[in-house]
Amino acid sequence: RVGYVYDVRMKYHQDLEDPQDPHPEDPRRIYWIYNILKVAGCLDIMKNVLVTPVTDDKILRVHERQYLETLKDTEIMERATLLETQKKYDSVFLCKESQYCARMSAGGLLALCKDVVRGKLDSGLAIIRPPGHHACSAVPMGFCLLNNIAITVRDLQARKMVNKVMIVDWDVHHGNGIQEVFYSDNTVLYASLHRYDEGEFYPSSTDGGMDMVGEGEGKGYNINIPWATAGVSDGDYIYAFKKLLLPVARQFCPDLIIVASGFDAAVCDPIGECDVTPECYACMTSMLKSVSNGKLVLSLEGGYNLDAIANSALACVKPLLNIKWKAGHIPQPAIYLAYATLSEEEVNGVPQSKYKYSSSWDTSNIWNPAVEVPNCYSAQPSELGKDTVDRVLDIHKEYWTSLNM
């Protein structure tokens, strides 16, 4: 029982500045993912969860009222005022539909997580935008308007539907907004794997450093794995999961795991410049499924190569559906590598026949990671990646006994 959230109205949030030059946070991102899942036959065996806009009371558990009122005001702003308003913020674009789309994005994730927590679904994928993990309590930033995951977690906790939640953020950028909300909270374990580049990579702050472990009761509940440079690949992520994240997750024993599922660390992403394959995303999804009784929700964040995010999302959905892995079912990076250098017009013009997706899904045998896994499961980390994970592990041994075994 796997659900998904998708609503075409979330495409209405658009950059007004230059329509001829698509913004990286492209409205087509969610359709690209939806379409590959449809073509592959996944949506036929998934439940579509209805999206309703999140209400003020839920937003105000995370965001300040003054910011919410400013966001509401954008509905009646003229184009010139919208363009002037967005300049006040860091890497944000606004239009009249932006606040509605942001409410839909957060509301969609919340609806999906409620169904998972209630047992109506086992897991799910939220195909939503605008993204949320950079959005702070008082300001939007980094393409993010409302903090979708934080709003969802706070509402679930307020309703006493969950006590402990783990958030795994594999977006290539540090989720500074999520960290801000839960930094002193021992009921939410936040773990982020991100490019850091000594604090120079966006959001260009030392908040993503490995020494940021939380404060007060939340000390030890904030785990940052800051990659030192571009080019991080499967072996680095798998090593981090095996050595650090999975032991801590099992000790923490969350009621629900939410993944801030940006796909901008994927091969061919023009911003992330890393080398994570679809197979690796599938492996990480499968490993997280082994925790919290499989209650797992992936929530779209970044990812700016349309083919890369589509293939990566498809890879994640397969283990959620318990579809047995067979060679050729998930396109290799080389298939979309050629499209990475094409113009937007050429990418849009690629006919569906170019994509070789299998429509024959074998659900008779459960994919057992202990028996049959993609090759990346045994991939080795780079020297630099291993050193980073080991240093983070040493820091958190103080807080987690599972890391001392």
XYZ file of C-alpha atoms in Angstrom:
405
model
C 0.000 0.000 0.000
C 1.918 2.944 -1.345
C 0.476 6.394 -1.867
C 1.460 9.452 -3.814
C 0.571 13.125 -3.871
C 0.421 15.101 -7.103
C -1.669 18.080 -8.121
C -1.109 19.928 -11.385
C -2.046 23.212 -9.698
C 1.341 23.259 -7.978
C 2.803 24.111 -11.391
C 1.219 27.569 -11.189
C 4.059 28.853 -8.987
C 6.282 30.407 -11.666
C 9.142 32.850 -12.087
C 7.890 36.096 -13.629
C 11.296 37.594 -14.285
C 12.179 35.937 -17.588
C 9.715 33.379 -18.991
C 12.132 32.600 -21.832
C 14.815 31.450 -19.390
C 13.317 28.710 -17.157
C 14.237 28.919 -13.485
C 16.044 25.833 -12.102
C 13.026 25.193 -9.849
C 11.050 24.505 -12.985
C 7.267 23.898 -12.763
C 7.771 20.865 -15.035
C 9.761 19.069 -12.338
C 6.702 17.535 -10.719
C 5.137 16.528 -14.039
C 8.363 14.874 -15.173
C 8.272 12.622 -12.103
C 4.537 11.983 -12.348
C 4.839 11.055 -16.009
C 7.668 8.553 -15.609
C 5.730 6.806 -12.830
C 2.655 6.740 -15.045
C 4.510 5.375 -18.079
C 6.219 2.761 -15.910
C 2.884 1.522 -14.569
C 3.576 2.453 -10.951
C 0.617 4.778 -10.523
C -1.745 1.937 -11.400
C -0.816 0.227 -8.133
C -0.426 3.339 -5.972
C -3.118 5.346 -4.160
C -3.584 8.993 -5.137
C -3.997 11.028 -1.949
C -6.155 14.138 -2.214
C -4.334 17.447 -1.732
C -5.871 20.228 0.358
C -4.130 23.532 1.125
C -2.609 23.733 4.589
C -4.350 26.188 6.908
C -2.956 29.163 8.845
C -2.986 27.436 12.235
C -0.693 24.691 10.950
C 1.654 27.140 9.228
C 1.926 29.236 12.397
C 3.326 26.293 14.352
C 6.474 26.816 12.285
C 6.412 30.255 10.661
C 6.014 33.734 12.133
C 2.734 35.526 11.561
C 4.383 38.558 9.973
C 5.950 36.399 7.292
C 2.674 34.555 6.676
C 0.848 37.865 6.191
C 3.494 38.985 3.691
C 3.050 35.730 1.784
C -0.721 36.203 1.749
C -0.301 39.701 0.367
C 1.415 38.357 -2.742
C -1.998 37.184 -4.004
C -3.031 40.777 -4.700
C 0.335 42.205 -5.752
C 0.966 43.428 -9.269
C 3.888 42.052 -11.251
C 6.225 44.948 -10.449
C 5.528 44.657 -6.718
C 6.055 40.905 -6.792
C 9.421 41.334 -8.473
C 10.402 43.989 -5.940
C 9.255 41.854 -3.001
C 11.185 38.776 -4.084
C 14.396 40.799 -4.190
C 14.171 41.154 -0.409
C 14.815 37.458 -0.030
C 17.588 35.027 -0.900
C 16.923 33.039 -4.092
C 13.127 33.198 -4.142
C 10.634 33.967 -6.905
C 7.012 34.976 -6.415
C 3.782 35.231 -8.403
C 0.114 35.641 -7.468
C -0.310 31.870 -7.179
C 2.807 31.260 -5.075
C 1.237 31.218 -1.629
C -1.580 28.929 -2.813
C 0.924 26.515 -4.337
C 3.020 26.595 -1.152
C -0.081 25.732 0.876
C -0.859 22.888 -1.523
C 2.690 21.603 -1.258
C 2.673 21.485 2.542
C -0.924 20.253 2.648
C -0.192 17.436 0.243
C 2.702 16.129 2.300
C 0.647 16.373 5.486
C -2.260 14.426 3.968
C 0.062 11.678 2.764
C 1.848 11.379 6.109
C -1.479 11.207 7.959
C -2.545 8.241 5.847
C 0.770 6.498 6.525
C 0.649 7.114 10.271
C -2.976 5.965 10.461
C -2.048 2.722 8.720
C -4.086 3.376 5.585
C -0.802 3.333 3.670
C 2.611 1.840 4.363
C 4.678 4.495 2.595
C 4.496 7.159 -0.081
C 5.987 9.776 -2.361
C 4.981 13.442 -2.259
C 5.515 14.949 -5.726
C 5.232 18.533 -4.564
C 6.549 22.019 -5.152
C 7.623 24.587 -4.158
C 10.177 22.778 -1.988
C 10.549 23.623 1.693
C 13.695 22.587 3.540
C 15.398 26.016 3.320
C 12.348 27.990 4.486
C 13.000 29.512 7.906
C 10.451 30.601 10.470
C 10.646 34.273 9.461
C 11.843 34.235 5.848
C 11.695 32.162 2.669
C 14.913 31.279 0.884
C 16.501 28.851 -1.542
C 13.388 28.394 -3.748
C 11.424 27.478 -0.581
C 8.370 29.350 0.744
C 6.870 27.150 3.469
C 8.748 24.451 5.346
C 6.637 21.504 4.211
C 8.292 18.874 6.394
C 8.422 20.982 9.559
C 4.751 21.945 9.209
C 3.839 18.294 8.733
C 5.837 17.034 11.710
C 4.531 19.714 14.066
C 0.924 19.016 13.081
C 1.293 15.252 13.499
C 2.836 15.797 16.924
C 0.173 18.311 17.949
C -2.499 15.743 17.079
C -0.520 13.096 19.012
C -0.396 10.933 15.904
C 3.366 10.528 16.307
C 5.885 11.125 19.040
C 9.277 10.657 17.393
C 10.080 11.461 13.771
C 13.324 11.039 11.857
C 14.026 13.369 8.946
C 16.671 12.229 6.462
C 17.692 15.028 4.112
C 19.604 13.763 1.074
C 19.109 16.948 -0.943
C 22.570 18.174 -1.985
C 22.007 21.394 -0.021
C 21.839 21.602 3.763
C 18.269 21.962 5.023
C 18.947 24.951 7.234
C 15.236 25.655 7.695
C 14.483 22.194 9.067
C 17.529 22.372 11.328
C 16.393 25.742 12.708
C 12.965 24.437 13.702
C 14.100 21.262 15.473
C 17.567 22.191 16.757
C 16.636 21.884 20.445
C 14.088 19.081 20.043
C 14.834 15.503 21.099
C 11.657 14.149 19.512
C 12.890 14.892 15.994
C 16.140 13.427 14.682
C 17.412 15.419 11.715
C 20.185 13.955 9.556
C 21.460 15.807 6.497
C 23.936 14.672 3.836
C 24.980 17.694 1.802
C 27.746 19.463 -0.057
C 29.445 21.864 2.311
C 32.681 23.041 0.698
C 33.824 24.619 3.985
C 30.571 26.549 4.253
C 30.794 28.012 0.740
C 28.145 25.847 -0.909
C 24.544 27.083 -0.669
C 23.078 28.076 1.768
C 26.616 29.360 2.344
C 26.644 29.068 6.115
C 28.527 27.177 8.797
C 25.151 25.914 10.074
C 25.717 22.808 7.977
C 28.986 21.931 9.721
C 29.440 18.611 11.481
C 29.876 20.386 14.827
C 26.252 21.560 14.728
C 24.827 18.726 16.810
C 21.831 20.415 18.425
C 21.398 22.267 21.685
C 19.699 21.716 25.038
C 17.510 18.621 24.971
C 18.167 18.340 21.248
C 21.905 17.809 21.609
C 22.908 14.837 19.483
C 19.666 14.918 17.493
C 21.098 16.995 14.659
C 23.505 15.078 12.427
C 25.237 16.898 9.595
C 27.340 14.960 7.110
C 29.030 17.780 5.178
C 30.715 16.599 1.979
C 33.917 18.507 1.347
C 33.569 18.922 -2.406
C 31.650 18.028 -5.573
C 31.750 14.555 -7.114
C 30.354 12.638 -4.142
C 29.046 9.277 -5.328
C 27.193 6.108 -4.367
C 29.908 4.636 -2.159
C 30.022 7.719 0.036
C 26.264 7.725 0.640
C 26.041 3.977 1.209
C 28.935 4.143 3.688
C 27.204 6.981 5.579
C 23.985 4.974 5.762
C 25.586 1.721 6.879
C 28.023 3.144 9.402
C 26.082 6.061 10.834
C 22.481 6.705 9.844
C 21.012 3.213 10.107
C 22.485 2.403 13.557
C 21.256 5.737 14.922
C 17.852 5.360 13.259
C 17.329 1.949 14.819
C 18.342 3.196 18.247
C 16.083 6.254 17.925
C 13.197 4.033 16.747
C 11.006 6.701 15.116
C 7.290 6.394 14.515
C 7.788 7.794 11.016
C 10.664 8.647 8.681
C 10.317 11.538 6.256
C 12.957 11.997 3.574
C 13.701 15.495 2.326
C 14.149 13.925 -1.079
C 16.020 16.330 -3.260
C 17.582 14.686 -6.304
C 20.204 17.350 -6.935
C 23.029 15.061 -5.862
C 22.131 12.889 -8.866
C 24.396 12.305 -11.833
C 23.969 15.155 -14.344
C 22.443 17.669 -11.970
C 23.858 21.042 -13.067
C 23.816 22.550 -9.567
C 24.794 19.658 -7.296
C 27.618 18.359 -9.505
C 27.659 14.998 -7.729
C 27.414 11.436 -9.015
C 24.656 9.614 -7.148
C 22.883 7.082 -9.387
C 19.226 5.997 -9.391
C 20.371 2.665 -7.999
C 21.833 4.408 -4.960
C 18.582 6.248 -4.284
C 16.824 2.882 -4.462
C 19.300 1.389 -1.994
C 18.899 4.235 0.483
C 15.112 3.980 0.249
C 15.248 0.250 0.845
C 17.514 0.661 3.871
C 15.229 3.259 5.454
C 12.268 0.934 4.893
C 13.814 -1.433 7.420
C 13.237 1.149 10.176
C 9.978 2.427 11.763
C 8.012 -0.594 10.532
C 8.411 0.658 6.996
C 6.490 3.905 7.652
C 8.396 6.050 5.204
C 7.451 9.109 3.152
C 9.649 10.755 0.533
C 8.989 14.446 -0.028
C 10.391 16.131 -3.127
C 12.833 18.967 -2.481
C 15.436 19.973 -5.104
C 16.771 18.404 -8.284
C 17.227 20.367 -11.483
C 17.882 17.936 -14.327
C 14.425 16.796 -15.382
C 15.489 13.361 -16.565
C 17.691 12.781 -13.528
C 14.957 13.548 -11.029
C 12.448 11.398 -12.929
C 14.734 8.371 -13.054
C 15.780 8.830 -9.432
C 12.178 9.075 -8.234
C 11.250 5.951 -10.186
C 14.162 4.164 -8.543
C 12.886 5.134 -5.085
C 9.340 4.011 -5.762
C 10.344 0.477 -6.763
C 11.445 -0.656 -3.285
C 8.416 1.091 -1.764
C 6.230 -1.094 -3.995
C 8.290 -4.215 -3.220
C 8.887 -4.633 -6.922
C 11.680 -7.065 -7.569
C 14.765 -5.483 -9.047
C 15.567 -6.636 -12.573
C 18.358 -5.352 -14.744
C 17.161 -2.771 -17.231
C 14.018 -1.712 -15.368
C 15.619 1.472 -14.106
C 17.483 3.423 -16.771
C 21.193 3.806 -16.167
C 22.633 7.325 -15.896
C 24.007 7.024 -19.426
C 20.467 7.045 -20.793
C 19.803 10.556 -19.565
C 23.410 11.721 -19.735
C 22.922 12.666 -23.377
C 19.974 14.876 -22.558
C 21.824 16.876 -19.900
C 23.536 19.058 -22.501
C 20.480 19.697 -24.674
C 18.548 22.947 -24.732
C 15.188 23.138 -22.964
C 13.404 22.980 -26.334
C 15.279 19.850 -27.359
C 14.635 18.153 -24.016
C 10.928 18.928 -24.273
C 10.921 17.635 -27.822
C 12.297 14.188 -26.985
C 9.488 11.749 -27.805
C 8.340 9.276 -25.181
C 9.530 6.407 -27.382
C 13.074 7.421 -26.543
C 12.541 6.196 -23.006
C 12.729 2.445 -22.486
C 10.655 1.768 -19.399
C 9.354 -1.659 -18.595
C 5.598 -2.044 -18.318
C 5.931 -5.573 -16.970
C 6.167 -5.390 -13.188
C 6.990 -8.513 -11.225
C 5.349 -8.200 -7.797
C 5.280 -11.913 -7.067
C 8.627 -11.841 -5.300
C 9.575 -9.299 -2.653
C 12.888 -7.573 -3.306
C 14.942 -8.708 -0.315
C 17.978 -6.421 0.124
C 19.849 -9.230 1.851
C 19.575 -11.360 -1.263
C 19.257 -9.150 -4.295
C 20.423 -5.536 -4.398
C 21.793 -3.150 -6.992
C 25.547 -3.179 -7.346
C 25.876 0.145 -5.562
C 25.059 -1.494 -2.214
C 28.644 -2.747 -2.070
C 30.152 0.411 -3.584
C 33.190 1.711 -1.741
C 33.476 5.279 -0.430
C 36.075 7.745 -1.578
C 38.883 8.477 0.851
C 37.539 11.971 1.435
C 33.964 10.770 1.852
C 34.972 8.052 4.321
C 36.973 10.553 6.344
C 33.984 12.893 6.564
C 31.622 10.154 7.754
C 34.153 8.819 10.248
C 34.652 12.248 11.770
C 30.908 12.775 12.137
C 30.606 9.307 13.656
C 33.287 10.131 16.241
C 31.418 13.292 17.241
C 28.113 11.483 17.702
C 29.465 8.483 19.618
C 28.924 10.646 22.679
C 25.178 10.672 22.048
C 24.445 7.301 20.450
C 25.529 4.005 22.020
C 24.819 2.206 18.746
C 27.863 3.939 17.242
C 30.182 2.436 19.847
C 29.497 -1.175 18.921
